[in-house]
Coordinates of N, CA and C in Angstrom, one line a residue:
M1 N -35.0 16.4 1.8 CA -35.6 14.6 3.6 C -33.6 14.4 3.4
M2 N -32.8 14.8 4.9 CA -31.8 14.2 4.8 C -31.4 12.4 4.4
V3 N -31.2 11.4 4.3 CA -31.0 10.2 4.6 C -30.0 9.9 4.5
E4 N -30.9 9.2 5.9 CA -28.6 8.5 6.7 C -28.3 7.6 5.6
V5 N -26.6 7.2 5.7 CA -26.3 6.3 4.8 C -24.9 6.0 5.5
G6 N -24.9 4.4 6.1 CA -23.6 4.2 6.8 C -22.3 4.4 6.5
M7 N -20.8 5.3 6.5 CA -20.4 5.2 6.4 C -19.1 4.6 6.0
K8 N -18.8 3.9 5.5 CA -18.4 2.8 4.1 C -19.6 2.8 3.1
T9 N -20.6 2.7 2.8 CA -20.5 2.9 1.3 C -21.2 4.3 1.8
K10 N -21.5 5.1 1.9 CA -21.7 6.9 2.0 C -20.2 6.9 1.2
H11 N -18.6 6.2 1.7 CA -17.6 6.6 1.1 C -17.2 6.5 -0.5
S12 N -17.6 5.0 -0.5 CA -17.8 4.7 -1.0 C -18.9 4.8 -3.1
E13 N -20.0 5.2 -1.8 CA -20.8 6.0 -2.9 C -20.6 7.0 -3.2
H14 N -19.6 7.4 -3.0 CA -19.8 9.2 -3.4 C -18.1 9.6 -3.4
S15 N -16.9 8.9 -3.4 CA -16.0 8.9 -4.5 C -15.0 9.2 -4.5
S16 N -15.9 10.1 -5.2 CA -15.7 11.0 -6.4 C -15.7 12.6 -5.7
Y17 N -16.5 12.6 -5.0 CA -16.8 14.2 -3.9 C -15.4 13.9 -2.7
R18 N -15.5 12.6 -2.2 CA -15.2 12.1 -1.6 C -13.8 13.1 -1.5
E19 N -12.8 12.4 -3.3 CA -11.9 12.9 -3.7 C -11.2 14.9 -3.6
K20 N -12.8 15.2 -4.0 CA -12.7 16.8 -4.1 C -12.5 17.0 -2.9
L21 N -12.7 16.6 -2.1 CA -13.4 17.2 -0.8 C -12.1 17.5 0.1
I22 N -11.3 16.3 -0.4 CA -9.3 15.7 1.0 C -8.7 16.8 -0.2
E23 N -8.9 17.0 -1.5 CA -8.0 17.7 -2.4 C -8.5 19.5 -1.9
H24 N -9.7 20.2 -1.7 CA -9.9 21.2 -1.2 C -9.9 21.0 0.6
L25 N -9.7 20.6 1.0 CA -9.2 19.8 2.4 C -7.8 20.0 2.9
F26 N -6.4 20.0 1.9 CA -5.4 19.6 2.2 C -5.2 20.7 1.5
I27 N -5.4 21.5 -0.1 CA -5.0 22.8 -0.2 C -5.6 24.2 0.4
G28 N -6.7 23.2 1.4 CA -7.1 24.7 1.7 C -5.7 24.6 3.4
E29 N -5.2 23.7 4.0 CA -3.4 23.9 4.2 C -3.4 23.8 4.5
L30 N -2.1 23.7 3.3 CA -1.6 25.0 2.6 C -1.6 26.3 2.4
L31 N -2.9 27.0 2.6 CA -3.2 28.0 2.2 C -3.0 28.7 3.2
K32 N -3.9 27.9 4.1 CA -3.6 29.1 5.9 C -1.8 28.7 6.8
I33 N -0.9 27.5 5.5 CA 0.6 28.3 6.8 C 0.3 29.0 5.2
S34 N 0.8 29.1 4.0 CA 1.3 30.1 3.6 C 1.0 31.2 3.5
W35 N -0.9 31.6 4.9 CA -1.1 32.6 5.4 C -0.4 33.5 6.8
K36 N -0.4 31.9 7.3 CA 0.1 32.5 8.5 C 1.7 32.5 8.6
Y37 N 2.3 31.1 8.1 CA 3.7 32.0 7.5 C 4.7 32.0 6.9
D38 N 4.0 32.3 5.4 CA 4.6 33.0 4.7 C 4.0 33.4 3.3
D39 N 3.7 34.8 4.2 CA 3.2 36.0 3.4 C 3.0 35.4 2.1
C40 N 1.3 34.8 2.0 CA 0.3 34.5 1.2 C 1.6 33.8 -0.2
L41 N 2.6 33.5 0.0 CA 3.1 33.2 -1.5 C 2.6 32.0 -2.5
L42 N 1.6 30.9 -1.7 CA 1.5 30.4 -2.1 C 0.3 30.5 -3.9
E43 N 1.2 30.0 -4.4 CA -0.4 29.3 -6.0 C -0.8 28.4 -6.3
V44 N -1.5 28.3 -6.8 CA -2.6 27.2 -6.3 C -3.3 27.3 -8.6
A45 N -3.0 25.6 -8.9 CA -3.5 26.3 -10.2 C -4.3 24.8 -11.0
K46 N -4.9 24.9 -11.3 CA -5.7 23.4 -12.0 C -4.8 23.1 -13.4
P47 N -4.8 21.3 -13.9 CA -4.4 21.2 -14.8 C -6.3 22.1 -15.6
E48 N -6.0 21.9 -17.2 CA -8.1 21.1 -17.7 C -7.7 19.8 -17.7
V49 N -7.0 19.6 -18.3 CA -7.1 18.4 -19.1 C -6.3 17.0 -18.1
D50 N -6.4 16.2 -17.3 CA -4.9 15.5 -16.5 C -5.4 14.3 -17.3
N51 N -3.6 13.7 -17.7 CA -3.2 13.7 -18.7 C -1.2 13.5 -18.6
A52 N -0.8 14.4 -17.7 CA 0.2 14.1 -17.6 C 0.8 12.7 -15.9
G53 N -0.3 13.2 -15.0 CA 0.2 12.6 -13.9 C 0.1 13.2 -12.5
Y54 N 0.1 14.6 -13.3 CA -1.1 15.1 -11.3 C -2.2 16.4 -11.4
D55 N -2.3 16.4 -10.5 CA -4.3 17.0 -10.2 C -4.0 18.8 -9.6
V56 N -3.1 18.7 -9.6 CA -2.3 20.7 -8.8 C -1.2 21.2 -9.1
V57 N -1.3 22.1 -9.4 CA 0.1 22.7 -9.6 C 0.9 23.7 -8.4
L58 N 1.2 24.0 -7.2 CA 1.9 24.7 -6.3 C 3.1 25.4 -6.5
E59 N 2.7 26.9 -5.9 CA 4.3 27.2 -6.7 C 4.5 28.0 -5.1
A60 N 5.2 28.2 -4.6 CA 5.4 29.5 -4.0 C 7.7 29.4 -3.7
N61 N 7.5 30.5 -3.3 CA 9.5 30.0 -2.6 C 9.9 30.0 -3.8
R62 N 9.5 30.3 -4.5 CA 10.3 30.4 -6.9 C 10.4 28.2 -6.7
V63 N 9.6 27.8 -6.4 CA 9.7 26.0 -6.8 C 8.1 26.2 -7.0
M64 N 8.7 25.1 -8.0 CA 6.9 24.7 -9.1 C 7.2 23.4 -9.0
R65 N 5.4 23.3 -7.6 CA 5.7 21.2 -7.8 C 4.6 21.0 -8.6
H66 N 4.2 20.3 -9.4 CA 3.6 19.3 -9.9 C 3.1 18.1 -9.5
V67 N 1.9 18.2 -8.2 CA 1.4 17.1 -7.7 C 0.2 16.0 -7.8
Q68 N 0.9 14.8 -7.4 CA -0.3 13.7 -7.6 C -1.0 13.8 -6.5
L69 N -1.9 13.6 -6.0 CA -2.8 13.3 -5.1 C -3.3 12.3 -4.9
K70 N -3.5 11.6 -3.9 CA -3.8 10.1 -3.6 C -4.0 10.5 -1.9
S71 N -5.5 10.0 -2.3 CA -5.6 9.5 -0.8 C -6.2 8.5 -0.1
S72 N -6.3 8.2 1.0 CA -7.2 6.5 1.7 C -7.3 6.9 3.9
Y73 N -8.6 6.4 4.2 CA -9.4 6.4 4.9 C -7.9 6.4 5.9
S74 N -7.5 6.5 7.5 CA -7.1 6.0 8.3 C -7.3 3.8 8.3
G75 N -6.8 4.4 8.7 CA -6.8 2.3 9.2 C -7.1 1.1 7.5
A76 N -7.2 1.8 6.4 CA -6.8 1.6 5.7 C -5.6 0.2 4.7
R77 N -6.1 -0.6 3.9 CA -5.3 -1.4 4.0 C -4.1 -1.6 2.8
V78 N -4.6 -0.6 2.0 CA -4.0 -0.2 0.7 C -2.9 0.0 0.9
S79 N -1.5 -0.6 -0.2 CA -0.3 -0.6 1.0 C 0.5 0.0 -0.1
K80 N -0.3 0.4 -1.7 CA 0.9 1.1 -2.4 C 0.2 2.2 -3.9
Q81 N 1.0 2.6 -4.3 CA -0.2 3.3 -5.5 C 0.7 3.7 -6.7
N82 N -0.1 4.0 -7.9 CA 0.2 3.9 -8.8 C 0.2 5.6 -9.3
V83 N 1.5 5.7 -10.4 CA 1.7 7.0 -10.4 C 1.7 6.2 -11.9
H84 N 2.3 8.2 -12.7 CA 1.9 7.7 -14.4 C 3.4 8.8 -14.1
V85 N 4.2 7.3 -15.0 CA 6.0 8.0 -15.7 C 6.1 9.6 -16.0
K86 N 4.9 10.3 -16.4 CA 4.8 11.7 -17.3 C 5.0 12.9 -15.9
L87 N 5.0 12.8 -14.6 CA 4.7 13.0 -13.6 C 5.7 13.1 -13.4
S88 N 6.9 12.5 -13.9 CA 9.4 12.2 -13.8 C 9.7 13.8 -14.4
E89 N 8.5 13.7 -16.0 CA 9.1 14.8 -16.3 C 8.9 16.4 -16.7
K90 N 8.0 16.6 -15.2 CA 7.6 18.1 -14.3 C 8.0 17.9 -14.5
P91 N 9.4 19.9 -13.5 CA 9.8 20.5 -12.7 C 8.7 20.4 -11.2
S92 N 10.1 19.4 -10.6 CA 9.6 19.3 -9.5 C 8.5 17.9 -9.4
G93 N 8.5 17.5 -9.8 CA 7.5 16.4 -10.2 C 6.8 15.5 -8.6
C94 N 6.1 15.3 -7.6 CA 6.0 14.3 -6.8 C 4.1 13.9 -6.5
I95 N 4.7 13.0 -5.0 CA 3.1 12.3 -4.9 C 2.3 13.0 -3.1
I96 N 1.4 13.1 -3.1 CA 1.4 13.0 -2.1 C 0.2 12.7 -1.1
W97 N 0.6 11.5 -0.9 CA -0.5 10.8 -0.6 C -1.6 11.0 0.8
V98 N -2.7 11.4 1.3 CA -3.4 12.2 2.3 C -4.5 11.0 3.1
Y99 N -3.2 10.9 3.8 CA -4.6 9.9 5.1 C -6.0 10.7 6.0
F100 N -6.5 10.3 5.6 CA -8.0 10.8 6.6 C -8.6 9.8 7.8
N101 N -9.3 10.6 8.2 CA -10.3 10.2 9.8 C -11.7 10.2 8.6
E102 N -12.2 8.5 8.5 CA -13.7 8.4 8.0 C -14.4 8.6 7.9
E103 N -15.2 9.1 9.7 CA -15.8 10.3 10.0 C -15.9 12.1 10.0
T104 N -14.3 12.8 11.4 CA -14.2 13.5 10.8 C -13.7 14.3 10.0
L105 N -13.1 13.9 8.8 CA -12.2 14.4 7.8 C -11.2 14.7 8.2
E106 N -10.9 15.0 9.4 CA -9.8 15.6 9.4 C -7.6 14.1 9.0
L107 N -7.2 16.1 8.6 CA -6.3 14.5 7.9 C -4.7 14.3 8.6
G108 N -4.4 13.3 8.2 CA -3.4 13.3 8.6 C -2.7 11.9 8.7
P109 N -1.8 11.5 8.7 CA -0.7 11.7 8.7 C -0.7 11.7 6.5
F110 N 0.8 12.4 6.3 CA 0.4 12.7 4.4 C 1.6 11.9 4.0
Y111 N 2.1 11.7 3.7 CA 2.9 9.9 2.8 C 3.7 10.8 1.1
F112 N 4.8 11.2 1.3 CA 4.9 12.7 0.3 C 6.5 11.4 -0.7
F113 N 6.4 11.3 -1.4 CA 7.7 11.1 -2.6 C 7.6 11.6 -3.2
G114 N 8.8 12.2 -3.5 CA 9.4 13.9 -4.0 C 10.7 14.2 -3.9
A115 N 11.7 13.8 -4.1 CA 12.6 15.1 -4.2 C 12.7 16.8 -3.3
A116 N 14.0 17.1 -3.5 CA 14.1 17.9 -2.6 C 13.0 19.3 -3.1
P117 N 12.8 20.6 -2.8 CA 12.2 21.5 -4.2 C 13.5 22.6 -5.2
G118 N 13.4 21.9 -6.1 CA 13.9 22.8 -7.6 C 14.3 20.9 -8.0
K119 N 14.2 19.7 -7.4 CA 14.8 18.9 -7.9 C 13.3 18.0 -9.0
P120 N 13.8 16.6 -9.7 CA 13.4 16.0 -10.2 C 13.0 15.2 -9.4
L121 N 11.5 14.8 -9.8 CA 10.5 13.4 -9.1 C 11.7 12.4 -8.8
P122 N 12.4 11.2 -7.8 CA 13.2 10.8 -8.5 C 12.6 9.5 -8.8
S123 N 13.7 8.8 -9.4 CA 13.9 7.5 -11.0 C 13.1 6.4 -10.1
L124 N 11.6 6.5 -11.5 CA 10.9 5.5 -11.7 C 11.4 4.6 -12.3
E125 N 12.2 4.7 -12.8 CA 12.8 2.9 -13.5 C 13.0 2.1 -12.8
T126 N 13.4 1.7 -11.7 CA 12.7 0.7 -10.7 C 11.6 0.3 -10.4
A127 N 10.6 0.5 -11.2 CA 9.0 0.8 -10.2 C 8.3 -0.6 -11.3
K128 N 7.8 -1.5 -10.7 CA 7.6 -1.9 -11.0 C 5.9 -1.6 -12.1
V129 N 5.6 -2.1 -13.4 CA 4.7 -2.4 -13.6 C 4.0 -2.4 -13.9
A130 N 1.9 -1.9 -13.7 CA 1.0 -1.5 -13.1 C 0.4 -2.7 -14.1
K131 N -0.4 -3.6 -13.8 CA -1.0 -3.4 -14.6 C -3.1 -3.4 -14.4
H132 N -4.1 -4.0 -15.7 CA -4.5 -3.6 -15.4 C -6.0 -4.1 -14.0
T133 N -6.7 -4.0 -13.5 CA -7.1 -4.4 -12.5 C -8.3 -5.6 -13.3
K134 N -8.6 -5.3 -14.1 CA -9.7 -6.4 -14.8 C -9.5 -6.8 -16.2
G135 N -9.5 -8.0 -15.9 CA -8.6 -8.5 -17.0 C -9.2 -8.8 -18.5
N136 N -8.8 -9.2 -19.5 CA -9.9 -9.2 -21.0 C -10.8 -10.2 -20.6
S137 N -11.2 -11.1 -22.1 CA -11.9 -11.7 -21.8 C -11.8 -13.1 -21.6
E138 N -10.5 -13.7 -21.2 CA -9.4 -14.8 -21.6 C -8.7 -14.3 -19.9
G139 N -9.1 -13.3 -19.3 CA -8.3 -13.2 -17.1 C -7.2 -12.4 -17.8
Y140 N -6.4 -12.2 -18.3 CA -5.5 -11.4 -18.8 C -4.7 -10.5 -18.2
K141 N -4.9 -9.8 -17.3 CA -4.2 -8.2 -16.9 C -3.0 -8.1 -17.9
A142 N -3.8 -7.3 -18.7 CA -2.4 -6.1 -19.6 C -1.8 -5.2 -18.9
E143 N -0.7 -5.4 -18.8 CA 0.5 -3.9 -18.8 C -0.1 -2.5 -18.8
R144 N 0.7 -1.7 -18.1 CA 0.2 -0.6 -18.2 C 1.0 0.4 -18.5
P145 N 2.0 0.1 -19.7 CA 3.3 0.9 -20.0 C 3.5 2.2 -18.9
N146 N 2.7 3.4 -19.4 CA 2.9 4.1 -18.1 C 3.1 4.7 -16.9
I147 N 1.8 3.0 -16.4 CA 2.1 3.8 -14.6 C 3.1 3.0 -14.2
R148 N 3.8 3.1 -12.3 CA 4.2 2.8 -11.8 C 4.0 2.5 -10.9
V149 N 4.1 1.1 -10.3 CA 3.6 1.6 -8.6 C 5.0 1.5 -7.8
L150 N 4.2 2.0 -6.6 CA 5.3 2.6 -5.5 C 4.3 2.1 -4.6
N151 N 5.7 1.2 -3.2 CA 5.3 0.7 -2.5 C 4.9 2.3 -1.4
K152 N 4.3 1.8 -0.6 CA 4.3 3.4 0.6 C 5.5 3.1 1.4
G153 N 6.5 2.4 1.4 CA 8.0 2.4 2.0 C 8.5 3.1 0.4
D154 N 8.0 3.5 0.4 CA 8.7 3.9 -1.1 C 8.7 6.1 -0.7
F155 N 7.4 5.7 -0.1 CA 7.3 7.3 0.6 C 7.2 7.9 1.5
T156 N 8.3 9.4 1.9 CA 8.5 9.4 2.8 C 7.7 10.5 4.4
C157 N 7.0 10.1 5.3 CA 5.1 9.6 6.6 C 6.2 11.3 6.8
F158 N 5.2 11.8 7.1 CA 4.8 13.8 7.7 C 3.5 13.2 8.4
N159 N 3.6 14.3 9.3 CA 2.5 13.9 10.5 C 1.8 15.3 10.6
S160 N 2.1 16.0 10.0 CA 1.5 17.1 9.7 C 1.5 18.3 8.2
A161 N 0.8 20.0 7.7 CA 1.0 19.5 6.3 C 1.7 20.7 6.1
F162 N 2.4 20.8 7.9 CA 3.5 22.1 8.1 C 4.4 21.2 7.3
D163 N 4.8 20.1 7.6 CA 6.2 19.5 7.4 C 5.6 19.3 6.2
V164 N 4.9 19.0 5.9 CA 4.1 18.6 3.9 C 5.5 20.3 3.7
Y165 N 4.5 21.4 3.6 CA 4.6 22.2 3.0 C 6.6 22.7 3.1
Q166 N 6.6 22.6 4.4 CA 8.1 23.6 4.4 C 9.0 22.0 3.4
A167 N 8.6 20.8 3.1 CA 9.2 19.6 2.3 C 8.9 19.8 0.6
L168 N 8.0 20.2 0.6 CA 7.4 20.9 -1.3 C 7.9 22.0 -1.1
F169 N 8.8 23.3 -0.1 CA 9.5 24.2 -0.9 C 10.3 24.9 -0.2
Y170 N 11.1 24.1 1.1 CA 12.2 24.7 1.3 C 13.1 24.2 1.8
S171 N 14.1 24.3 2.2 CA 14.9 22.7 2.0 C 14.9 22.9 3.4
S172 N 15.5 24.3 4.3 CA 16.3 24.1 5.3 C 14.8 24.4 6.5
G173 N 13.3 25.4 5.9 CA 12.2 25.3 6.6 C 12.0 26.4 6.7
I174 N 11.0 26.8 6.9 CA 10.5 28.3 6.8 C 10.3 29.0 8.2
K175 N 11.1 30.1 7.3 CA 12.5 31.7 8.5 C 11.0 31.6 9.6
D176 N 10.2 31.9 9.7 CA 8.5 32.6 9.9 C 9.0 32.1 11.0
A177 N 8.6 30.4 11.0 CA 7.5 29.0 11.8 C 8.4 29.9 13.6
G178 N 9.7 30.2 13.1 CA 10.2 29.9 14.9 C 9.8 28.2 15.1

C-alpha cells in the first residue's frame, strides 16, 4: 500500500534519498552528453570515504574533476553553500549546485564554482569561515575551520547540463556538438 505524502514532507523526510536521486540524475545527464557528443569519454568514480570535500570524481578529455555536489529545489531561499577547504587540494576541484523542480525532478539551472579545465579551484582564503548550526550549552556557535561559505553570487549559472559538461572538460566547447 502506498501512502500519500505531501511534497514538503516527502522532501524533508527523505532528504538523503533525494540527495542520491539528484546525484544519479545529474550524472546520468552528463553520461548522456558524453554518449551523444563526446564518444563515451566520461568516467565516473565515487570516493569510499567522504573526508576531502568531494562527492564524485569525473574525468573526460584528460581532465579530472573532484566535484562537490549540492542541490536545492527551485524556489528555495538558500543563498549560500558550505565548502570543505580540502577540495582546493584536488586537481580541478569544483562545486556544482543543482537546482531541481520539486514535483517533476527536472534538473536546472546549474551553478558552478570552479576554474577552467585543468586549473585548481579558485582560492577560498577570502571566503567566510562557517559556523556550526547548533550552539553549545551556552548558545555559542563555534567556527568550523575547514569549512568556507560561498554565496550564490560566487557561482556561474548554466541553464543546461550540456553547458556544465563543457565548463568541466572543454575550454572551447565540444567539437562534435555543432
